[in-house]
Amino acid sequence: KFSVWTIGDMYPGPNQKNVYEGFKKFIGNKYTNLFMTVGDNVYGGGTDDDFQTNFFQIYQNGPLLKQSALFPSVGNHDYDAYPKNQDHPDMAYYQNFTLPTKGELGGLASGSEAYYSFDYGNTHFICLDSYAWGKDNKRIFDGPSDQLTWLKNDLKSTKQLWKVVFFHYPPYTKGTYDSDLVPDLINLRAILPKVFDEFNVDLVLTGHSHVFERSKPLKNQYGLSSEFNKSVHWPQSSNGRYDKSANSCPYLFSTSNTEKNGVIYVVNGVGGATGAARASSPHPVMEYSLAGQAGSFYFEIDGKRLDAKFINEEGNVLDQFTVFKDLSLKAPSTQTINYFDKLELSATWTGEYIWSNGDKTKNIKVSTGLVFACPFLSRNK
């Protein structure tokens, strides 16, 4: 089991500090394995002074930077004071961070600190640069490019169970930016989601739009929001919350039957910046949308289970979802045993368990003198 904290668009000021304090309140003494960003790490020109004052001096308070591996992605404001070229040697972002260009941590060598990949646990992470021009004078949404070719080859080569991609520009949003109106976002959506669908990416994390938005699992939606058809583009109808609320149910993904999986898209551009939603909000692909509040996105992966939460400045969970992979659900059944014998029952998924007799272990032995509620498998606490 491991945990990941992600933030984006860390506009300096009280909101940025409150988001971090809210996360520390939420996480308590629990260890956080990875710290990831979805771009616009700073706003004051992207200079070294800006990074020292508005990034490192903020997040060095507390255990996070002392304990957790930091994997940033680059946003447009990180390039503000510099040419819009990937790996520019004078740029503070590239001077401050040392990122795996040679496949040192798993994945294919990218030859660039602007985009790279790494493995952690049973998960493959891919960072993209959705803004600047590469050495081939192409951006990732300009059509065929070195970065796009690398992305496809990297996804093709990984054998990890989970695939998570993070970058700055969102393919779908109705926040401070409208993905139906901004040409760069339109072009990006026409290219990247097709790749994510083809290679069965599970989770895509972005920022840029200063709202929080979270989709249901999504497939084959490459056009405008007006073209969205939930019966076609939503393979699953659950809200994914799995929190004992009404209609609580996780998303169920399969590695052998991927047609019913889909990609979950998260827009998390509220690490300090906030803004109003569009009049046409929410975007129809979204299960949950929130404007005007800052916050952060946190998730844990435990074997074949992923649990994710959006955390506000007070440390409260406002949205959450759960994904199970290759969950082998057992149909209700009747078994006959001798009166003095015991039958062993085992939960089929990872989590916290409460059986109808009060036991909280994954496996229990039951006798004929005990009556169990239906369904007899464990439920999430």
Short mmCIF file of N, CA and C in Angstrom, two decimals, residues 5-11 15-20 38-39 43 59 168 176 206-213 266-276 290-297 310-313:
data_model
loop_
_atom_site.label_atom_id
_atom_site.label_comp_id
_atom_site.label_asym_id
_atom_site.label_seq_id
_atom_site.Cartn_x
_atom_site.Cartn_y
_atom_site.Cartn_z
N TRP A 5 0.03 12.41 -2.67
CA TRP A 5 -0.63 13.72 -2.52
C TRP A 5 -0.33 14.56 -3.75
N THR A 6 -1.37 15.14 -4.36
CA THR A 6 -1.17 15.95 -5.56
C THR A 6 -1.84 17.31 -5.40
N ILE A 7 -1.16 18.33 -5.92
CA ILE A 7 -1.68 19.69 -5.94
C ILE A 7 -1.35 20.33 -7.28
N GLY A 8 -2.07 21.39 -7.61
CA GLY A 8 -1.79 22.13 -8.83
C GLY A 8 -2.15 23.60 -8.68
N ASP A 9 -1.52 24.43 -9.49
CA ASP A 9 -1.83 25.87 -9.54
C ASP A 9 -1.72 26.49 -8.15
N MET A 10 -0.52 26.46 -7.62
CA MET A 10 -0.28 26.89 -6.24
C MET A 10 -0.07 28.41 -6.17
N TYR A 11 -1.11 29.15 -6.49
CA TYR A 11 -1.03 30.61 -6.43
C TYR A 11 -0.70 31.03 -5.00
N ASN A 15 -4.71 30.90 0.64
CA ASN A 15 -5.30 29.64 0.17
C ASN A 15 -4.25 28.55 0.05
N GLN A 16 -3.09 28.89 -0.51
CA GLN A 16 -2.05 27.89 -0.70
C GLN A 16 -1.61 27.30 0.64
N LYS A 17 -1.39 28.16 1.61
CA LYS A 17 -0.97 27.67 2.93
C LYS A 17 -2.08 26.87 3.60
N ASN A 18 -3.31 27.31 3.43
CA ASN A 18 -4.43 26.60 4.05
C ASN A 18 -4.63 25.21 3.45
N VAL A 19 -4.40 25.09 2.13
CA VAL A 19 -4.52 23.77 1.48
C VAL A 19 -3.52 22.80 2.10
N TYR A 20 -2.30 23.26 2.28
CA TYR A 20 -1.28 22.40 2.87
C TYR A 20 -1.61 22.07 4.33
N VAL A 38 0.63 19.09 -10.60
CA VAL A 38 0.09 19.12 -11.96
C VAL A 38 0.31 20.48 -12.61
N GLY A 39 1.43 21.12 -12.28
CA GLY A 39 1.85 22.32 -12.99
C GLY A 39 1.45 23.63 -12.34
N TYR A 43 3.93 31.29 -9.56
CA TYR A 43 3.24 32.28 -10.40
C TYR A 43 4.01 33.59 -10.59
N TYR A 59 6.31 24.33 1.47
CA TYR A 59 6.11 22.89 1.67
C TYR A 59 7.21 22.23 2.50
N HIS A 168 -0.54 19.37 -17.08
CA HIS A 168 -1.18 20.62 -16.68
C HIS A 168 -2.52 20.90 -17.36
N THR A 176 -12.48 27.89 -14.82
CA THR A 176 -11.96 29.18 -15.28
C THR A 176 -11.53 29.12 -16.74
N THR A 206 -4.88 16.58 -13.89
CA THR A 206 -4.51 17.84 -14.55
C THR A 206 -4.83 19.02 -13.63
N GLY A 207 -4.51 20.22 -14.11
CA GLY A 207 -4.79 21.46 -13.38
C GLY A 207 -5.26 22.53 -14.34
N HIS A 208 -4.63 23.74 -14.22
CA HIS A 208 -4.84 24.87 -15.12
C HIS A 208 -6.17 25.58 -14.90
N SER A 209 -7.26 24.86 -14.90
CA SER A 209 -8.58 25.42 -14.61
C SER A 209 -8.76 25.43 -13.10
N HIS A 210 -9.05 26.60 -12.52
CA HIS A 210 -8.97 26.77 -11.07
C HIS A 210 -10.26 26.33 -10.37
N VAL A 211 -10.59 25.07 -10.61
CA VAL A 211 -11.74 24.40 -9.98
C VAL A 211 -11.32 22.97 -9.71
N PHE A 212 -12.19 22.23 -9.01
CA PHE A 212 -12.00 20.79 -8.90
C PHE A 212 -13.12 20.10 -9.66
N GLU A 213 -12.74 19.16 -10.53
CA GLU A 213 -13.71 18.39 -11.31
C GLU A 213 -13.22 16.95 -11.38
N VAL A 266 -9.34 13.94 -13.53
CA VAL A 266 -9.43 14.84 -12.39
C VAL A 266 -8.78 16.17 -12.76
N VAL A 267 -9.52 17.27 -12.57
CA VAL A 267 -8.98 18.62 -12.70
C VAL A 267 -8.79 19.16 -11.29
N ASN A 268 -7.54 19.46 -10.95
CA ASN A 268 -7.20 19.82 -9.57
C ASN A 268 -6.35 21.09 -9.57
N GLY A 269 -6.90 22.18 -10.12
CA GLY A 269 -6.15 23.43 -10.23
C GLY A 269 -6.42 24.39 -9.10
N VAL A 270 -6.54 23.87 -7.88
CA VAL A 270 -6.95 24.71 -6.74
C VAL A 270 -6.00 24.58 -5.56
N GLY A 271 -4.70 24.42 -5.84
CA GLY A 271 -3.73 24.34 -4.76
C GLY A 271 -3.43 25.68 -4.12
N GLY A 272 -4.03 26.73 -4.64
CA GLY A 272 -3.87 28.09 -4.12
C GLY A 272 -4.77 29.04 -4.89
N ALA A 273 -4.88 28.79 -6.18
CA ALA A 273 -5.77 29.59 -7.03
C ALA A 273 -7.18 29.03 -6.98
N THR A 274 -8.15 29.90 -7.01
CA THR A 274 -9.56 29.49 -7.11
C THR A 274 -10.27 30.41 -8.09
N GLY A 275 -11.41 29.95 -8.59
CA GLY A 275 -12.16 30.77 -9.53
C GLY A 275 -13.58 30.27 -9.66
N ALA A 276 -14.35 30.98 -10.46
CA ALA A 276 -15.75 30.64 -10.67
C ALA A 276 -15.89 29.65 -11.82
N LEU A 290 -16.68 21.37 -8.36
CA LEU A 290 -16.68 22.33 -7.25
C LEU A 290 -15.85 23.54 -7.63
N ALA A 291 -16.43 24.74 -7.50
CA ALA A 291 -15.72 25.99 -7.77
C ALA A 291 -15.69 26.84 -6.51
N GLY A 292 -14.70 27.73 -6.45
CA GLY A 292 -14.63 28.69 -5.36
C GLY A 292 -13.99 28.18 -4.09
N GLN A 293 -13.46 26.95 -4.10
CA GLN A 293 -12.78 26.40 -2.93
C GLN A 293 -11.43 25.81 -3.34
N ALA A 294 -10.43 26.05 -2.51
CA ALA A 294 -9.12 25.46 -2.73
C ALA A 294 -9.05 24.09 -2.08
N GLY A 295 -8.11 23.28 -2.52
CA GLY A 295 -7.98 21.94 -1.96
C GLY A 295 -6.91 21.13 -2.65
N SER A 296 -6.84 19.86 -2.29
CA SER A 296 -5.83 18.96 -2.85
C SER A 296 -6.46 17.59 -3.09
N PHE A 297 -5.74 16.77 -3.86
CA PHE A 297 -6.22 15.45 -4.25
C PHE A 297 -5.25 14.39 -3.72
N PHE A 310 -10.81 14.15 -2.45
CA PHE A 310 -10.52 15.59 -2.56
C PHE A 310 -10.67 16.19 -1.18
N ILE A 311 -9.64 16.92 -0.74
CA ILE A 311 -9.56 17.42 0.63
C ILE A 311 -9.56 18.95 0.60
N ASN A 312 -10.44 19.59 1.37
CA ASN A 312 -10.50 21.05 1.36
C ASN A 312 -9.52 21.65 2.36
N GLU A 313 -9.58 22.97 2.52
CA GLU A 313 -8.63 23.68 3.38
C GLU A 313 -8.78 23.33 4.85
#
